[in-house]
Tab-separated table of C-alpha atoms in Angstrom:
chain	number	residue	atom	x	y	z
A	1	MET	CA	55.261	93.084	1.756
A	2	SER	CA	51.961	92.477	0.905
A	3	THR	CA	52.648	89.370	0.020
A	4	LEU	CA	54.153	88.265	3.055
A	5	ILE	CA	52.266	88.978	5.409
A	6	PRO	CA	48.701	86.809	3.659
A	7	ILE	CA	51.783	84.136	3.992
A	8	LEU	CA	52.581	84.768	7.632
A	9	ILE	CA	48.884	84.846	8.575
A	10	PHE	CA	48.170	81.238	6.601
A	11	ILE	CA	51.451	79.775	8.310
A	12	LEU	CA	49.776	81.080	11.701
A	13	ILE	CA	46.482	79.969	11.300
A	14	LEU	CA	47.856	76.263	10.061
A	15	GLY	CA	49.586	76.234	12.695
A	16	ILE	CA	46.772	76.961	15.311
A	17	VAL	CA	44.409	74.265	13.675
A	18	VAL	CA	47.338	71.549	14.207
A	19	PHE	CA	47.763	72.474	17.599
A	20	VAL	CA	44.121	72.337	18.058
A	21	HIS	CA	43.610	68.894	16.974
A	22	GLU	CA	47.002	67.549	18.807
A	23	MET	CA	45.022	69.130	21.835
A	24	GLY	CA	42.436	66.984	21.080
A	25	HIS	CA	44.711	63.831	21.218
A	26	TYR	CA	46.663	65.391	24.565
A	27	LEU	CA	43.128	65.862	26.390
A	28	ALA	CA	41.568	62.451	25.836
A	29	ALA	CA	44.849	60.587	26.217
A	30	ARG	CA	45.303	62.453	29.584
A	31	ARG	CA	41.609	61.479	30.385
A	32	ALA	CA	42.101	57.735	29.479
A	33	GLY	CA	45.147	57.631	31.642
A	34	VAL	CA	48.060	57.265	28.733
A	35	TYR	CA	51.308	58.893	29.628
A	36	VAL	CA	51.801	61.553	26.895
A	37	GLU	CA	56.007	61.836	27.011
A	38	GLU	CA	55.759	65.068	24.850
A	39	PHE	CA	53.184	67.722	23.894
A	40	ALA	CA	54.924	70.271	21.509
A	41	LEU	CA	53.850	73.543	19.677
A	42	GLY	CA	55.364	73.660	16.640
A	43	MET	CA	57.722	71.451	15.125
A	44	GLY	CA	61.810	70.903	14.448
A	45	PRO	CA	64.629	71.556	16.848
A	46	LEU	CA	63.433	72.225	20.425
A	47	LEU	CA	64.476	75.498	21.457
A	48	PHE	CA	62.843	75.337	24.969
A	49	GLY	CA	60.252	73.499	27.214
A	50	PHE	CA	59.699	72.253	30.900
A	51	HIS	CA	58.800	69.341	32.546
A	52	GLY	CA	55.003	69.177	34.203
A	53	LYS	CA	53.731	67.351	37.408
A	54	PRO	CA	54.426	63.417	37.892
A	55	VAL	CA	51.543	61.578	35.859
A	56	THR	CA	52.741	57.719	36.184
A	57	HIS	CA	53.835	55.858	39.217
A	58	MET	CA	57.643	55.939	38.338
A	59	GLY	CA	57.375	59.654	38.707
A	60	GLU	CA	57.704	60.596	34.686
A	61	ARG	CA	56.243	63.923	33.558
A	62	THR	CA	55.301	65.128	30.492
A	63	LEU	CA	58.141	67.655	28.328
A	64	TYR	CA	55.872	70.819	27.547
A	65	SER	CA	58.318	72.048	24.072
A	66	VAL	CA	58.296	75.052	22.130
A	67	ARG	CA	60.029	74.246	19.021
A	68	LEU	CA	61.593	76.021	15.680
A	69	PHE	CA	58.754	76.016	13.381
A	70	PRO	CA	55.649	77.730	14.093
A	71	ILE	CA	53.755	75.005	11.973
A	72	GLY	CA	51.604	73.079	14.433
A	73	GLY	CA	52.672	70.611	16.946
A	74	PHE	CA	52.280	67.152	17.895
A	75	CYS	CA	51.097	64.951	20.544
A	76	LYS	CA	53.359	61.964	21.704
A	77	MET	CA	51.977	59.336	23.617
A	78	ARG	CA	53.352	55.909	25.064
A	79	GLY	CA	52.094	52.918	23.007
A	80	ASN	CA	50.665	55.177	20.115
A	81	ASP	CA	53.639	54.284	17.271
A	82	GLU	CA	55.481	51.959	19.219
A	83	GLU	CA	55.517	48.391	20.957
A	84	SER	CA	55.245	49.085	24.684
A	85	ASP	CA	55.684	46.354	27.942
A	86	ALA	CA	52.236	44.398	27.945
A	87	ASP	CA	51.924	45.584	31.710
A	88	ASP	CA	52.454	49.259	31.624
A	89	PRO	CA	48.776	50.705	32.817
A	90	TYR	CA	50.108	54.204	30.725
A	91	SER	CA	50.556	52.626	27.691
A	92	LEU	CA	47.995	53.278	24.940
A	93	ASN	CA	48.169	49.999	23.462
A	94	ASN	CA	47.106	48.295	27.083
A	95	LYS	CA	43.889	50.747	27.077
A	96	THR	CA	40.539	49.584	25.845
A	97	ILE	CA	39.422	49.531	22.422
A	98	LYS	CA	36.457	52.264	23.321
A	99	GLN	CA	39.450	54.107	25.181
A	100	ARG	CA	41.916	53.889	22.214
A	101	ALA	CA	38.714	54.884	19.774
A	102	LEU	CA	37.807	58.035	22.027
A	103	VAL	CA	42.004	58.972	21.930
A	104	MET	CA	42.359	58.798	18.133
A	105	ALA	CA	39.130	60.731	17.807
A	106	GLY	CA	39.497	63.088	20.167
A	107	GLY	CA	41.837	65.252	17.459
A	108	SER	CA	38.758	65.545	14.983
A	109	PHE	CA	36.192	66.377	17.848
A	110	MET	CA	38.452	68.899	19.046
A	111	ASN	CA	38.984	70.635	15.371
A	112	PHE	CA	34.544	70.080	15.123
A	113	LEU	CA	34.114	71.915	18.307
A	114	MET	CA	36.380	74.892	17.263
A	115	ALA	CA	35.148	75.368	13.611
A	116	PHE	CA	31.862	75.283	15.505
A	117	ILE	CA	32.946	77.888	18.341
A	118	LEU	CA	34.078	80.013	15.310
A	119	PHE	CA	31.107	79.392	13.066
A	120	PHE	CA	29.007	80.632	16.015
A	121	VAL	CA	31.242	83.952	17.311
A	122	LEU	CA	30.906	85.062	13.319
A	123	THR	CA	27.278	84.134	13.241
A	124	MET	CA	26.556	86.304	16.155
A	125	LEU	CA	28.969	89.177	15.173
A	126	THR	CA	28.363	89.405	11.354
A	127	GLY	CA	24.716	87.664	10.738
A	128	TYR	CA	24.088	85.301	8.112
A	129	LEU	CA	21.669	85.359	4.943
A	130	VAL	CA	18.291	83.556	4.396
A	131	ALA	CA	17.503	82.332	1.593
A	132	GLU	CA	14.377	84.336	1.844
A	133	VAL	CA	13.026	86.561	-1.151
A	134	ARG	CA	13.950	90.215	0.219
A	135	GLY	CA	13.669	91.717	-3.356
A	136	LEU	CA	12.715	90.690	-6.792
A	137	GLN	CA	14.776	91.685	-10.188
A	138	GLU	CA	12.230	92.340	-12.842
A	139	GLY	CA	13.028	89.999	-16.089
A	140	PHE	CA	14.852	87.464	-13.945
A	141	PRO	CA	13.822	84.463	-13.251
A	142	ALA	CA	12.348	84.571	-9.985
A	143	TYR	CA	10.164	87.257	-10.917
A	144	GLU	CA	9.088	85.885	-13.979
A	145	SER	CA	7.817	82.497	-12.208
A	146	GLY	CA	5.531	84.524	-9.555
A	147	LEU	CA	7.833	84.431	-6.569
A	148	GLN	CA	7.008	86.857	-3.925
A	149	VAL	CA	8.625	88.945	-1.164
A	150	GLY	CA	8.566	86.821	1.941
A	151	ASP	CA	8.516	83.612	0.371
A	152	ARG	CA	11.124	81.133	1.414
A	153	ILE	CA	12.573	78.635	-0.145
A	154	THR	CA	13.107	75.166	1.626
A	155	HIS	CA	14.356	72.776	-1.153
A	156	ILE	CA	15.980	72.800	-4.293
A	157	ASN	CA	15.398	69.274	-6.337
A	158	GLY	CA	14.867	67.383	-3.450
A	159	ASN	CA	17.534	68.898	-1.615
A	160	ARG	CA	17.205	70.462	1.818
A	161	VAL	CA	18.457	74.407	1.649
A	162	THR	CA	19.205	75.745	5.231
A	163	LEU	CA	21.696	78.324	4.336
A	164	TYR	CA	21.964	80.768	1.369
A	165	ALA	CA	25.148	78.838	1.013
A	166	ASN	CA	23.527	75.745	0.373
A	167	PHE	CA	21.190	77.470	-1.800
A	168	GLU	CA	24.563	79.442	-4.161
A	169	LEU	CA	26.045	75.979	-4.595
A	170	GLN	CA	22.746	74.213	-5.995
A	171	MET	CA	22.849	77.177	-8.538
A	172	GLU	CA	26.525	76.306	-9.023
A	173	PHE	CA	25.354	72.647	-9.696
A	174	SER	CA	22.630	73.328	-12.128
A	175	GLY	CA	24.669	74.400	-14.937
A	176	GLY	CA	21.838	76.125	-15.841
A	177	GLN	CA	19.855	73.356	-16.205
A	178	PRO	CA	15.910	73.957	-15.052
A	179	LEU	CA	15.687	73.184	-10.926
A	180	ASP	CA	12.346	72.292	-8.874
A	181	VAL	CA	12.204	74.917	-6.315
A	182	ARG	CA	9.837	74.330	-2.952
A	183	PHE	CA	8.925	77.037	-1.062
A	184	VAL	CA	6.678	78.272	1.830
A	185	ARG	CA	4.550	81.306	1.534
A	186	ASP	CA	2.395	81.919	4.794
A	187	GLY	CA	2.557	78.561	5.738
A	188	VAL	CA	2.051	77.105	2.643
A	189	ARG	CA	4.081	74.771	0.284
A	190	HIS	CA	4.466	75.554	-3.112
A	191	ASN	CA	6.124	73.939	-5.957
A	192	ILE	CA	7.788	75.287	-9.052
A	193	THR	CA	9.970	74.479	-11.736
A	194	VAL	CA	12.323	77.895	-12.879
A	195	THR	CA	15.749	77.556	-15.030
A	196	PRO	CA	18.555	79.967	-13.446
A	197	VAL	CA	20.102	82.388	-15.974
A	198	GLN	CA	23.886	82.241	-16.607
A	199	VAL	CA	26.043	85.944	-15.393
A	200	VAL	CA	29.518	86.679	-15.693
A	201	ARG	CA	30.908	87.506	-12.299
A	202	THR	CA	33.630	90.364	-12.297
A	203	ASP	CA	36.952	87.958	-11.965
A	204	GLY	CA	35.225	86.447	-15.002
A	205	SER	CA	34.092	83.000	-13.967
A	206	ILE	CA	30.385	81.871	-14.545
A	207	ALA	CA	27.702	81.790	-12.281
A	208	TYR	CA	23.870	80.847	-12.218
A	209	ARG	CA	21.293	83.283	-10.824
A	210	LEU	CA	17.644	83.369	-9.960
A	211	GLY	CA	17.607	86.971	-9.399
A	212	PHE	CA	16.321	87.655	-6.039
A	213	ARG	CA	17.764	89.528	-3.342
A	214	PRO	CA	17.845	87.212	0.039
A	215	ASP	CA	17.050	88.442	3.425
A	216	PHE	CA	19.926	89.241	5.870
A	217	ARG	CA	20.073	89.041	9.459
A	218	TYR	CA	22.134	91.576	11.367
A	219	GLY	CA	24.772	90.702	13.598
A	220	LEU	CA	26.322	92.526	16.813
A	221	LEU	CA	28.346	94.472	14.293
A	222	GLU	CA	25.952	96.376	12.221
A	223	THR	CA	22.896	98.461	12.528
A	224	PRO	CA	20.109	96.646	11.381
A	225	GLY	CA	17.958	98.255	8.633
A	226	GLU	CA	14.203	98.859	8.429
A	227	GLY	CA	12.361	95.480	8.691
A	228	PHE	CA	15.693	94.047	9.306
A	229	ARG	CA	16.196	91.301	11.971
A	230	ARG	CA	18.811	90.835	14.818
A	231	VAL	CA	20.412	87.306	15.018
A	232	GLY	CA	19.487	85.394	18.189
A	233	VAL	CA	21.709	83.321	20.555
A	234	TRP	CA	19.572	80.408	19.608
A	235	SER	CA	19.681	80.922	15.704
A	236	SER	CA	23.263	81.576	16.321
A	237	VAL	CA	23.422	78.309	17.429
A	238	THR	CA	21.784	76.594	15.011
A	239	ASN	CA	22.913	78.462	11.585
A	240	ALA	CA	26.776	77.462	13.121
A	241	ALA	CA	25.547	73.815	13.443
A	242	GLU	CA	24.241	73.766	9.735
A	243	MET	CA	27.493	75.379	8.696
A	244	MET	CA	29.517	72.886	10.097
A	245	VAL	CA	26.770	70.078	8.455
A	246	PHE	CA	27.033	71.836	5.199
A	247	ASN	CA	30.825	72.266	4.830
A	248	ILE	CA	31.851	68.553	5.829
A	249	ARG	CA	29.273	67.124	3.341
A	250	ILE	CA	30.592	69.277	0.460
A	251	PRO	CA	33.591	67.498	-0.298
A	252	PHE	CA	31.290	64.357	-0.120
A	253	THR	CA	28.928	65.868	-2.632
A	254	ILE	CA	31.421	67.432	-5.044
A	255	LEU	CA	33.311	63.778	-5.179
A	256	ALA	CA	29.790	61.889	-5.641
A	257	ARG	CA	29.186	64.858	-8.280
A	258	TRP	CA	32.508	63.870	-10.143
A	259	LEU	CA	31.937	60.645	-10.065
A	260	THR	CA	28.820	60.673	-12.218
A	261	ASN	CA	29.856	63.377	-14.586
A	262	GLU	CA	27.388	65.944	-13.141
A	263	PRO	CA	28.454	70.232	-13.183
A	264	ILE	CA	30.637	71.245	-10.215
A	265	PRO	CA	31.489	74.454	-9.208
A	266	ASP	CA	35.074	76.112	-10.986
A	267	GLY	CA	37.797	75.285	-8.763
A	268	ALA	CA	36.413	72.425	-6.648
A	269	GLY	CA	39.015	70.001	-6.205
A	270	ALA	CA	41.774	68.832	-3.434
A	271	MET	CA	43.747	71.716	-2.364
A	272	GLY	CA	46.910	71.436	-0.941
A	273	PRO	CA	48.684	74.093	1.427
A	274	ILE	CA	50.150	75.903	-1.186
A	275	GLY	CA	46.669	76.887	-2.636
A	276	MET	CA	45.232	77.684	0.521
A	277	ALA	CA	48.151	80.252	1.214
A	278	GLY	CA	47.016	81.556	-2.353
A	279	GLN	CA	43.355	81.501	-1.334
A	280	VAL	CA	44.559	83.460	2.054
A	281	THR	CA	46.544	85.850	-0.173
A	282	GLN	CA	43.665	86.820	-2.318
A	283	ILE	CA	41.380	86.971	0.845
A	284	TYR	CA	43.706	88.945	2.370
A	285	GLN	CA	43.865	91.422	-0.284
A	286	ARG	CA	40.437	91.979	-0.794
A	287	ALA	CA	39.529	92.298	2.698
A	288	ILE	CA	42.035	94.482	3.762
A	289	GLN	CA	40.933	97.176	1.067
A	290	HIS	CA	37.781	97.809	3.281
A	291	SER	CA	39.312	97.126	6.882
A	292	VAL	CA	41.457	95.665	9.272
A	293	LEU	CA	38.275	94.236	10.890
A	294	ASP	CA	37.124	92.929	7.958
A	295	MET	CA	40.094	91.135	7.074
A	296	VAL	CA	40.398	89.320	10.574
A	297	LEU	CA	36.353	88.330	10.283
A	298	ASP	CA	37.346	87.060	6.893
A	299	MET	CA	40.812	85.221	8.141
A	300	LEU	CA	38.140	83.975	11.082
A	301	PHE	CA	35.992	82.152	8.790
A	302	PHE	CA	38.754	80.761	6.735
A	303	THR	CA	40.392	79.276	10.283
A	304	ALA	CA	36.729	77.513	10.723
A	305	LEU	CA	36.706	76.054	7.243
A	306	ILE	CA	40.254	74.670	8.136
A	307	ASN	CA	39.265	73.515	11.418
A	308	ALA	CA	36.138	71.470	9.835
A	309	ALA	CA	38.100	69.964	6.896
A	310	LEU	CA	41.093	68.637	8.983
A	311	GLY	CA	38.415	67.103	11.382
A	312	LEU	CA	37.128	65.705	8.505
A	313	MET	CA	40.051	64.396	6.672
A	314	ASN	CA	41.717	62.860	9.428
A	315	LEU	CA	38.191	60.575	10.285
A	316	LEU	CA	38.416	59.157	6.329
A	317	PRO	CA	39.861	55.610	6.375
A	318	ILE	CA	43.041	56.151	4.817
A	319	PRO	CA	46.290	54.751	6.061
A	320	ALA	CA	47.898	56.628	9.056
A	321	LEU	CA	45.290	59.114	9.336
A	322	ASP	CA	43.315	58.556	12.632
A	323	GLY	CA	40.576	57.354	10.825
A	324	ALA	CA	42.278	54.190	9.129
A	325	ARG	CA	43.402	53.534	13.205
A	326	LEU	CA	39.615	53.431	13.834
A	327	VAL	CA	38.833	50.898	11.324
A	328	PHE	CA	41.580	48.919	12.596
A	329	LEU	CA	40.411	49.359	16.216
A	330	ALA	CA	36.574	48.126	15.124
A	331	ILE	CA	38.240	44.736	13.271
A	332	GLU	CA	40.560	44.512	16.752
A	333	GLY	CA	36.609	44.526	18.178
A	334	ILE	CA	35.096	41.969	15.681
A	335	ARG	CA	38.027	39.681	15.623
A	336	ARG	CA	38.743	39.979	19.390
A	337	LYS	CA	42.261	40.165	19.339
A	338	PRO	CA	44.588	43.043	17.936
A	339	ILE	CA	46.024	43.033	14.629
A	340	PRO	CA	49.946	42.382	14.722
A	341	PRO	CA	51.477	45.489	15.004
A	342	GLU	CA	54.083	44.945	12.169
A	343	ARG	CA	51.029	44.299	9.740
A	344	GLU	CA	49.253	47.337	10.740
A	345	GLY	CA	52.617	49.130	10.622
A	346	MET	CA	53.316	48.498	7.004
A	347	VAL	CA	49.599	49.306	6.015
A	348	HIS	CA	49.989	53.150	7.675
A	349	LEU	CA	53.439	53.195	5.962
A	350	ALA	CA	51.951	52.361	2.876
A	351	GLY	CA	49.388	54.877	3.397
A	352	PHE	CA	51.875	57.560	4.126
A	353	ALA	CA	53.887	57.235	1.059
A	354	LEU	CA	50.689	57.505	-1.306
A	355	MET	CA	50.118	60.391	1.012
A	356	ILE	CA	53.186	62.184	0.233
A	357	GLY	CA	52.813	61.375	-3.766
A	358	LEU	CA	49.359	62.688	-3.485
A	359	ALA	CA	50.360	65.893	-1.853
A	360	ILE	CA	53.041	66.728	-4.234
A	361	PHE	CA	50.526	66.198	-7.244
A	362	ILE	CA	47.975	68.453	-5.353
A	363	ALA	CA	51.027	71.179	-4.982
A	364	TYR	CA	51.458	70.636	-8.258
A	365	ARG	CA	48.404	71.514	-9.698
A	366	ASP	CA	47.996	74.150	-7.177
A	367	ILE	CA	51.289	75.956	-8.341
A	368	VAL	CA	49.697	75.361	-12.184
A	369	ARG	CA	46.469	76.824	-11.297
A	370	LEU	CA	47.980	79.858	-9.352
A	371	THR	CA	50.455	80.856	-12.032
A	372	GLY	CA	47.706	80.543	-14.482
A	373	GLY	CA	48.803	77.453	-16.370
A	374	VAL	CA	45.831	74.591	-17.759
């Protein structure tokens, strides 16, 4: 039972994330006047459905359906994956490049919006850490370097630090090498060089620390301690936006470091559904020991991360994804004529086959990782 519940939670999260993505396509298509033939909740065989109001001059109506498997959904638009009448005003193929681009980008936009809303709500409820010195540990690099309580770290090795999570990531990237740290004290900028120390976490993994306690902004669910401050609406908005940018940039940052053979955190890399399901299981088992509320909050945070990841992934110029369709639309705009559908279809088909192969490889790696293999 302890394994079944997190798996069901993961299926629910994945279903919500994909459904939100398809809802973005649906709303953009309706706004552009594209006929949506079916908007489905779930996949597989049809369980039941109903037709909405007529949306074309022929009286055609969108089928809103619920399907057997509660994983995701889809938005079937006329003219999306097949040719249609050149005179059909409700076909996606007959819309302007701008309208088609907005429809293609609508899914990712909705994922980003959902991630932002979740980050904002979580920040308001639980607060957030700040890369500002609240306390120092004697004998550690931060203490020995002369950092003082109240100092706010703004840059590490020239990289701007806006979130404490970004600070921690820079620590992981350091590999124990000296760091150029910029901080602000009483409105004045200072620069020092500090070498983090290596510590071993409770799970046996390696981490790097400077040895200071960060400041904290309390959320609505906590009672502020003496000298601490609560989050505000505007600070929650900015923190949510920074978390969006941070999580969107991470994959590119890690990829760049991997290509240049620089240190990257343990476990960093591509993760498929099996790996994510394992991660949800670990989060559930850890959080449920404290309270159901902690578990719910952690799952909401994970949902926000997956929304941001899916939104980003679908904008990548990989055949069969929305990003590749946007590239084809850009080429069409430059050439001032569309690329032959059969050629574009072949590219997307090849890309789809490549993605299936990559998904199998990632699934294999996830299984090996979860079973303790090498």
